[in-house]
């Protein structure tokens, strides 16, 4: 098996040199094939030579020409395999070099043999003494060392796997098959199907290069990991790192601005609902049910027109069933209160009428909001679980925005399931905190982020040149299912 030192010290340049020579060999064999066709095989194709000897010569001469053609195929396939190997080894070595650089940046030392150890020399004597007596720090160091060691081993293993596959493919490329048309050698000549080996290697190479970059790195949150994979994916498709960086920047600015607007909007709407509740006793409704409530009201009041023509079951499926919502009725201020679909506590409906009626009371619009908020909460919790003490200390603003964002999604889930003054108040509070943390963490992305991205396009378009145009074509082709 290849070692870390083998990979880091290897020179892959000769692979391309060998590939060029194999391609040149194929070109030379092609010239010989043409000469054989025009000077030797040609005499069996005319009327001047007839009989059994002519028939036998025709078969043998066709078989010889086939071997010339198969030799070209084999040589070209070998050249392709060697070029693929050069590209693959070079990129995989670069990934290993990047892994080492990232490990060093994270406070590790990596030896010439690829062994990873925490770099205690970076600490002052006092910090080293305190850290050595801190069990939590020692455990964090050990886990970090193991994580980086595994990551570097995985990068080396990817190169070793590629090396073994190259050996196997080269052996397959030179092994003659069982015979195609005009092939009379039956396993003792050149391989006319070697191109299939090269095509399979192309696919395998791409899969390995893509999979090798999927590992989640130490000191990388779940959100950071997913954003990196998206950015790397755009770069692989378009071939332009700048376009990938632009995509990531615009995406982050757009998502951040959207989250900021949602947090403030939800806080404002929930605050207004609390004001109306305190002022005149108006019931609190679930977020996103304003349109649904108006549609249901018009359905009940209209005996003609557009709303009366719609099937009630279709409207109810979208906006929520008033009949199912009635199952959430309860005593309130000494009177029995029957909620509308927008006001219903879905947990109470489920307790009285089952989950099916709770889904009917919610309707598709509200149900989508519940599922989305719950999914956001689950992702937030999973993302927070990937933080450690050092990551929080290094970027407290990012941690605060992730933590408050998770709390905000949890309050949205609660408000969507059980609208009442308490859950509305939680939505107001967590929304304002989340909006403030987003401003703290992403002050450039909000408001100025997209403007800067636009300026960047104008300033750098000439520098990128055909790269973006070619990348856009590749991206369009990748997104076209009929291409």
Coordinates of C-alpha atoms in Angstrom, one line a residue:
X1 CA 0.0 0.0 0.0
X2 CA 1.2 3.5 -0.8
X3 CA 2.3 5.6 2.1
X4 CA 1.8 9.4 2.9
X5 CA 5.5 9.9 2.0
X6 CA 5.1 8.0 -1.3
X7 CA 2.2 10.3 -2.4
X8 CA 3.7 13.6 -1.3
X9 CA 7.1 12.8 -2.9
X10 CA 5.8 11.3 -6.2
X11 CA 6.3 13.0 -9.6
X12 CA 3.4 12.2 -11.8
X13 CA 4.7 14.0 -14.9
X14 CA 6.1 10.9 -16.6
X15 CA 2.6 9.5 -16.9
X16 CA 1.7 12.2 -19.4
X17 CA 4.9 11.7 -21.3
X18 CA 4.2 8.0 -21.6
X19 CA 0.6 8.8 -22.7
X20 CA 1.9 11.0 -25.5
X21 CA 4.1 8.2 -26.7
X22 CA 1.3 5.7 -26.7
X23 CA -0.9 8.1 -28.7
X24 CA 2.0 8.6 -31.2
X25 CA 2.3 4.8 -31.5
X26 CA -1.4 4.6 -32.4
X27 CA -0.9 7.2 -35.1
X28 CA 2.0 5.3 -36.6
X29 CA 0.1 2.0 -36.5
X30 CA -2.7 3.8 -38.3
X31 CA -0.3 4.7 -41.2
X32 CA 0.8 1.0 -41.4
X33 CA -2.8 -0.1 -41.5
X34 CA -3.6 2.2 -44.4
X35 CA -0.6 1.0 -46.3
X36 CA -1.5 -2.6 -45.7
X37 CA -5.1 -2.0 -46.8
X38 CA -4.0 -0.3 -50.1
X39 CA -1.1 -2.6 -51.0
X40 CA -1.8 -6.1 -49.6
X41 CA -5.5 -6.5 -48.6
X42 CA -6.6 -4.8 -51.8
X43 CA -5.5 -7.7 -54.0
X44 CA -8.1 -10.0 -52.5
X45 CA -11.0 -7.6 -53.2
X46 CA -10.8 -7.5 -57.0
X47 CA -11.8 -10.1 -59.8
X48 CA -8.2 -11.0 -60.6
X49 CA -7.8 -13.6 -57.8
X50 CA -10.4 -16.3 -57.5
X51 CA -10.8 -19.7 -55.9
X52 CA -10.2 -21.3 -52.5
X53 CA -6.8 -19.6 -52.1
X54 CA -8.4 -16.2 -52.6
X55 CA -11.1 -16.9 -50.1
X56 CA -8.5 -18.1 -47.5
X57 CA -6.3 -15.0 -48.2
X58 CA -9.3 -12.7 -47.9
X59 CA -10.1 -14.1 -44.4
X60 CA -6.4 -14.0 -43.3
X61 CA -5.8 -10.5 -44.7
X62 CA -9.0 -9.1 -43.0
X63 CA -7.8 -10.7 -39.8
X64 CA -4.4 -9.0 -40.1
X65 CA -6.0 -5.6 -40.7
X66 CA -8.3 -6.1 -37.7
X67 CA -5.2 -6.6 -35.6
X68 CA -3.8 -3.3 -36.9
X69 CA -7.0 -1.6 -35.9
X70 CA -7.2 -3.4 -32.5
X71 CA -3.6 -2.4 -31.8
X72 CA -4.6 1.3 -32.4
X73 CA -7.5 0.9 -30.0
X74 CA -5.3 -0.7 -27.4
X75 CA -2.7 2.0 -27.7
X76 CA -5.2 4.8 -27.5
X77 CA -6.9 3.2 -24.5
X78 CA -3.5 2.9 -22.8
X79 CA -2.9 6.6 -23.5
X80 CA -6.3 7.5 -22.0
X81 CA -5.7 5.4 -18.9
X82 CA -2.3 7.1 -18.3
X83 CA -3.7 10.6 -18.8
X84 CA -6.6 9.8 -16.5
X85 CA -4.1 8.5 -14.0
X86 CA -2.0 11.7 -14.2
X87 CA -5.1 13.9 -13.7
X88 CA -6.5 11.7 -10.9
X89 CA -3.2 11.4 -9.0
X90 CA -2.5 15.1 -9.3
X91 CA -5.9 16.1 -8.0
X92 CA -5.8 13.5 -5.2
X93 CA -2.3 14.6 -4.2
X94 CA -3.6 18.2 -4.1
X95 CA -6.4 17.1 -1.8
X96 CA -3.9 15.5 0.5
X97 CA -1.8 18.6 0.5
X98 CA -4.9 20.7 1.3
X99 CA -5.8 18.3 4.1
X100 CA -2.3 18.7 5.6
X101 CA -2.6 22.5 5.3
X102 CA -6.0 22.5 7.0
X103 CA -4.7 20.3 9.8
X104 CA -1.8 22.6 10.4
X105 CA -4.2 25.6 10.4
X106 CA -6.3 23.8 13.0
X107 CA -3.3 23.5 15.3
X108 CA -1.8 20.1 14.3
X109 CA 1.6 19.0 13.2
X110 CA 2.0 16.5 10.4
X111 CA 5.2 14.6 10.0
X112 CA 6.8 13.5 6.8
X113 CA 5.3 10.1 7.4
X114 CA 1.8 11.6 7.8
X115 CA 1.5 11.2 11.5
X116 CA -0.7 13.9 13.1
X117 CA -0.1 15.3 16.6
X118 CA -1.3 18.4 18.4
X119 CA 1.2 21.3 18.1
X120 CA 1.8 22.1 21.7
X121 CA 4.6 24.5 20.7
X122 CA 1.9 27.0 19.7
X123 CA 0.9 27.5 23.3
X124 CA 2.7 29.5 25.9
X125 CA 4.2 27.5 28.8
X126 CA 1.4 28.6 31.1
X127 CA -1.2 27.6 28.5
X128 CA 0.5 24.2 28.0
X129 CA 0.6 23.6 31.7
X130 CA -3.1 24.5 32.1
X131 CA -4.2 22.4 29.1
X132 CA -2.3 19.3 30.3
X133 CA -4.3 19.3 33.5
X134 CA -7.6 20.0 31.9
X135 CA -9.4 16.6 31.1
X136 CA -11.8 18.2 28.6
X137 CA -9.0 19.8 26.7
X138 CA -7.0 16.5 26.6
X139 CA -10.1 14.7 25.3
X140 CA -10.7 17.4 22.7
X141 CA -7.0 17.2 21.6
X142 CA -7.2 13.4 21.3
X143 CA -10.4 13.5 19.3
X144 CA -9.1 16.2 17.0
X145 CA -5.8 14.3 16.4
X146 CA -7.8 11.1 15.5
X147 CA -10.1 13.0 13.2
X148 CA -7.4 14.7 11.2
X149 CA -5.4 11.4 11.1
X150 CA -8.3 9.6 9.7
X151 CA -8.9 12.3 7.1
X152 CA -5.3 12.2 5.9
X153 CA -5.4 8.4 5.8
X154 CA -8.5 8.6 3.7
X155 CA -6.8 10.9 1.2
X156 CA -3.8 8.6 1.0
X157 CA -6.1 5.6 0.6
X158 CA -7.8 7.3 -2.3
X159 CA -4.5 7.5 -4.1
X160 CA -3.7 3.9 -3.3
X161 CA -7.1 2.8 -4.6
X162 CA -6.5 4.8 -7.8
X163 CA -3.1 3.2 -8.2
X164 CA -4.5 -0.3 -7.8
X165 CA -7.3 0.4 -10.3
X166 CA -4.7 1.7 -12.8
X167 CA -2.7 -1.5 -12.6
X168 CA -5.9 -3.6 -13.1
X169 CA -7.1 -1.4 -16.0
X170 CA -3.8 -1.6 -17.8
X171 CA -3.8 -5.4 -17.5
X172 CA -7.3 -5.5 -18.8
X173 CA -6.5 -3.2 -21.7
X174 CA -3.8 -5.5 -23.1
X175 CA -5.8 -8.7 -22.7
X176 CA -7.4 -9.8 -26.0
X177 CA -11.0 -10.8 -25.9
X178 CA -12.8 -13.8 -27.4
X179 CA -12.9 -12.3 -30.9
X180 CA -15.0 -9.7 -32.8
X181 CA -15.7 -9.6 -36.5
X182 CA -12.6 -10.5 -38.5
X183 CA -10.7 -11.4 -35.3
X184 CA -9.2 -14.8 -35.8
X185 CA -6.6 -14.7 -33.0
X186 CA -9.1 -15.7 -30.2
X187 CA -7.2 -14.3 -27.2
X188 CA -3.7 -14.1 -28.5
X189 CA -3.8 -10.7 -30.4
X190 CA -4.5 -7.1 -29.6
X191 CA -7.6 -6.0 -27.6
X192 CA -10.1 -4.4 -29.9
X193 CA -12.4 -3.7 -26.9
X194 CA -9.8 -1.8 -24.9
X195 CA -11.8 1.4 -25.4
X196 CA -14.5 0.0 -23.0
X197 CA -11.9 -0.3 -20.3
X198 CA -10.9 3.3 -20.8
X199 CA -14.5 4.5 -20.7
X200 CA -15.1 2.6 -17.5
X201 CA -12.0 4.1 -16.0
X202 CA -13.3 7.6 -16.9
X203 CA -16.4 7.0 -14.9
X204 CA -14.6 5.5 -12.0
X205 CA -12.1 8.3 -11.9
X206 CA -14.9 10.9 -11.7
X207 CA -16.6 9.1 -8.9
X208 CA -13.5 8.8 -6.9
X209 CA -12.6 12.5 -7.3
X210 CA -16.1 13.5 -6.2
X211 CA -16.3 11.1 -3.2
X212 CA -12.8 12.0 -1.9
X213 CA -13.9 15.5 -1.2
X214 CA -17.1 14.6 0.7
X215 CA -15.6 13.9 4.1
X216 CA -16.6 16.4 6.8
X217 CA -13.6 18.1 8.3
X218 CA -12.7 18.7 11.9
X219 CA -13.7 22.1 13.2
X220 CA -16.4 22.3 10.4
X221 CA -20.0 22.7 11.3
X222 CA -22.8 20.8 9.5
X223 CA -23.8 24.0 7.8
X224 CA -20.3 24.9 6.7
X225 CA -19.8 21.4 5.3
X226 CA -23.0 21.6 3.2
X227 CA -22.0 25.0 1.9
X228 CA -18.5 23.8 1.0
X229 CA -20.0 20.8 -0.9
X230 CA -22.3 23.2 -2.8
X231 CA -19.4 25.5 -3.7
X232 CA -17.1 22.6 -4.7
X233 CA -19.9 21.2 -6.8
X234 CA -20.3 24.4 -8.8
X235 CA -16.5 24.6 -9.3
X236 CA -16.4 21.0 -10.6
X237 CA -19.3 21.6 -13.0
X238 CA -18.2 25.0 -14.3
X239 CA -14.4 24.7 -14.0
X240 CA -14.3 28.2 -12.5
X241 CA -13.3 28.7 -8.8
X242 CA -14.3 32.4 -9.1
X243 CA -17.8 31.5 -10.3
X244 CA -18.1 29.0 -7.4
X245 CA -17.0 31.7 -4.9
X246 CA -19.5 34.1 -6.4
X247 CA -22.3 31.5 -6.2
X248 CA -21.5 30.9 -2.6
X249 CA -21.4 34.6 -1.8
X250 CA -24.7 35.4 -3.5
X251 CA -26.3 32.4 -2.0
X252 CA -25.2 33.2 1.5
X253 CA -26.3 36.9 1.1
X254 CA -29.7 35.8 -0.3
X255 CA -30.3 33.2 2.4
X256 CA -29.1 35.6 5.2
X257 CA -31.3 38.4 3.9
X258 CA -34.3 36.1 3.7
X259 CA -33.7 34.8 7.2
X260 CA -33.4 38.3 8.5
X261 CA -36.6 39.4 6.8
X262 CA -38.5 36.3 8.1
X263 CA -37.3 36.9 11.6
X264 CA -38.3 40.6 11.6
X265 CA -41.6 39.9 9.7
X266 CA -42.6 37.1 12.1
X267 CA -41.8 39.3 15.1
X268 CA -43.8 42.1 13.8
X269 CA -46.8 40.0 12.9
X270 CA -46.7 38.1 16.2
X271 CA -46.4 41.4 18.0
X272 CA -49.5 42.8 16.2
X273 CA -51.4 39.6 17.1
X274 CA -50.5 40.0 20.8
X275 CA -51.5 43.7 20.6
X276 CA -54.9 42.7 19.2
X277 CA -55.3 40.0 21.7
X278 CA -54.6 42.3 24.6
X279 CA -56.8 45.1 23.2
X280 CA -60.0 43.4 22.1
X281 CA -59.5 39.7 22.8
X282 CA -58.9 38.7 19.2
X283 CA -57.7 35.1 19.0
X284 CA -54.1 34.4 18.0
X285 CA -53.8 32.6 14.6
X286 CA -51.1 30.4 13.3
X287 CA -48.5 32.0 11.0
X288 CA -49.2 31.9 7.3
X289 CA -53.0 31.3 7.8
X290 CA -54.2 34.9 6.9
X291 CA -55.0 34.0 3.3
X292 CA -56.5 30.7 4.3
X293 CA -58.8 32.4 6.8
X294 CA -60.0 34.9 4.2
X295 CA -60.6 32.1 1.6
X296 CA -62.7 30.1 4.1
X297 CA -64.7 33.1 5.1
X298 CA -65.5 34.0 1.5
X299 CA -66.5 30.4 0.8
X300 CA -69.1 30.6 3.6
X301 CA -70.4 34.0 2.6
X302 CA -70.5 33.6 -1.1
X303 CA -73.4 31.9 -2.8
X304 CA -72.2 32.8 -6.3
X305 CA -69.0 33.8 -8.0
X306 CA -65.5 32.3 -8.1
X307 CA -65.4 30.9 -4.5
X308 CA -68.7 29.1 -4.8
X309 CA -67.6 27.2 -7.9
X310 CA -64.6 25.6 -6.1
X311 CA -65.1 22.2 -4.6
X312 CA -65.2 22.6 -0.8
X313 CA -62.9 19.6 -0.3
X314 CA -60.2 21.1 -2.5
X315 CA -60.3 24.4 -0.7
X316 CA -60.3 22.6 2.7
X317 CA -57.3 20.5 1.7
X318 CA -55.4 23.7 1.0
X319 CA -56.6 26.1 3.8
X320 CA -57.7 23.7 6.5
X321 CA -61.0 22.0 7.4
X322 CA -63.2 24.0 9.7
X323 CA -65.1 20.8 10.7
X324 CA -61.8 19.1 11.7
X325 CA -60.7 22.2 13.5
X326 CA -63.9 22.1 15.6
X327 CA -62.5 19.0 17.3
X328 CA -60.1 21.3 19.1
X329 CA -63.0 23.1 20.9
X330 CA -62.4 23.7 24.6
X331 CA -63.7 25.8 27.6
X332 CA -62.3 29.3 27.5
X333 CA -63.3 32.1 30.0
X334 CA -66.3 30.0 31.1
X335 CA -67.6 29.4 27.6
X336 CA -67.0 26.6 25.1
X337 CA -64.8 28.0 22.3
X338 CA -64.8 26.4 18.8
X339 CA -61.7 27.5 16.9
X340 CA -61.4 28.2 13.2
X341 CA -58.8 26.3 11.1
X342 CA -56.4 29.2 11.5
X343 CA -56.9 29.2 15.3
X344 CA -57.0 25.5 16.1
X345 CA -54.4 23.9 18.4
X346 CA -53.3 20.9 16.3
X347 CA -52.1 19.0 19.3
X348 CA -55.6 19.3 20.9
X349 CA -57.3 18.3 17.6
X350 CA -55.0 15.2 17.4
X351 CA -55.8 14.3 21.0
X352 CA -59.6 14.5 20.4
X353 CA -59.8 13.3 16.8
X354 CA -56.5 11.7 15.8
X355 CA -53.6 12.7 13.6
X356 CA -55.7 12.5 10.4
X357 CA -58.1 15.2 11.6
X358 CA -55.1 17.3 12.8
X359 CA -53.7 17.2 9.3
X360 CA -57.2 18.1 7.9
X361 CA -57.5 21.0 10.3
X362 CA -54.0 22.3 9.3
X363 CA -54.5 22.1 5.5
X364 CA -51.6 22.0 3.1
X365 CA -50.5 25.6 3.5
X366 CA -50.2 25.5 7.3
X367 CA -48.9 21.9 7.3
X368 CA -46.1 22.9 5.0
X369 CA -45.2 25.7 7.5
X370 CA -45.2 23.2 10.4
X371 CA -43.0 20.7 8.5
X372 CA -40.6 23.4 7.3
X373 CA -40.2 24.9 10.8
X374 CA -39.7 21.5 12.4
X375 CA -37.1 20.6 9.7
X376 CA -35.3 23.8 10.3
X377 CA -35.3 23.1 14.1
X378 CA -33.9 19.6 13.5
X379 CA -31.2 20.8 11.2
X380 CA -30.3 23.5 13.7
X381 CA -30.0 21.0 16.5
X382 CA -27.8 18.8 14.4
X383 CA -25.7 21.7 13.3
X384 CA -25.2 22.9 16.9
X385 CA -24.0 19.4 17.8
X386 CA -21.0 19.8 15.5
X387 CA -19.7 22.7 17.5
X388 CA -16.9 22.4 20.1
X389 CA -15.5 24.9 22.5
X390 CA -12.7 26.1 20.3
X391 CA -15.1 26.7 17.4
X392 CA -17.4 28.8 19.6
X393 CA -14.5 30.8 21.0
X394 CA -13.1 31.4 17.5
X395 CA -16.4 32.7 16.0
X396 CA -18.9 33.5 18.7
X397 CA -21.1 35.6 16.3
X398 CA -21.7 32.6 14.1
X399 CA -22.5 30.3 17.0
X400 CA -24.9 32.9 18.4
X401 CA -26.7 33.2 15.0
X402 CA -27.0 29.4 14.7
X403 CA -28.2 29.0 18.3
X404 CA -30.8 31.8 18.0
X405 CA -31.9 30.6 14.6
X406 CA -32.6 27.1 16.0
X407 CA -34.6 28.7 18.9
X408 CA -36.5 30.8 16.4
X409 CA -37.4 27.8 14.3
X410 CA -38.5 26.0 17.4
X411 CA -40.8 28.9 18.4
X412 CA -42.2 29.0 14.8
X413 CA -43.0 25.3 15.1
X414 CA -44.7 25.8 18.4
X415 CA -46.7 28.8 17.1
X416 CA -47.7 26.9 13.9
X417 CA -48.9 23.9 15.9
X418 CA -50.5 25.7 18.9
X419 CA -51.2 29.4 18.3
X420 CA -51.7 31.2 21.5
X421 CA -50.3 34.3 23.3
X422 CA -47.4 32.3 24.9
X423 CA -46.1 30.9 21.6
X424 CA -46.7 34.2 19.9
X425 CA -44.6 35.9 22.5
X426 CA -41.8 33.3 22.1
X427 CA -41.8 34.0 18.3
X428 CA -41.5 37.7 18.9
X429 CA -38.6 37.3 21.4
X430 CA -36.6 34.7 19.5
X431 CA -37.2 36.5 16.2
X432 CA -35.7 39.7 17.4
X433 CA -32.7 38.0 19.0
X434 CA -32.1 36.0 15.8
X435 CA -32.4 39.1 13.6
X436 CA -29.9 40.9 15.9
X437 CA -27.4 37.9 15.8
X438 CA -27.7 37.8 12.0
X439 CA -26.7 41.5 11.8
X440 CA -23.8 40.8 14.1
X441 CA -22.6 37.8 12.2
X442 CA -23.4 38.9 8.6
X443 CA -23.4 42.7 8.6
X444 CA -21.8 42.8 5.1
X445 CA -24.2 40.1 3.7
X446 CA -27.3 42.0 4.7
X447 CA -28.0 45.0 2.5
X448 CA -24.6 45.2 0.9
X449 CA -23.9 41.6 0.1
X450 CA -25.8 41.4 -3.2
X451 CA -24.6 44.9 -4.2
X452 CA -21.0 43.8 -3.7
X453 CA -21.6 40.6 -5.7
X454 CA -23.0 42.8 -8.6
X455 CA -19.9 45.0 -8.4
X456 CA -17.7 42.0 -8.4
X457 CA -19.3 40.7 -11.6
X458 CA -18.7 44.0 -13.3
X459 CA -15.1 44.4 -12.2
X460 CA -14.0 40.8 -12.8
X461 CA -15.9 39.8 -15.9
X462 CA -13.0 40.6 -18.1
X463 CA -10.6 38.6 -15.9
X464 CA -12.8 35.5 -16.0
X465 CA -13.3 35.7 -19.7
X466 CA -14.3 32.5 -21.4
X467 CA -14.2 30.6 -18.2
X468 CA -17.6 31.7 -17.1
X469 CA -19.1 31.2 -20.6
X470 CA -17.7 27.7 -20.8
X471 CA -18.7 27.0 -17.2
X472 CA -22.3 28.3 -17.9
X473 CA -22.5 25.9 -20.9
X474 CA -21.3 23.0 -18.7
X475 CA -23.8 24.0 -16.0
X476 CA -26.6 24.2 -18.5
X477 CA -25.7 20.8 -19.9
X478 CA -25.6 19.3 -16.4
X479 CA -29.0 20.6 -15.5
X480 CA -30.6 19.5 -18.8
X481 CA -32.0 16.0 -18.3
X482 CA -32.3 15.4 -22.1
X483 CA -28.7 16.4 -22.9

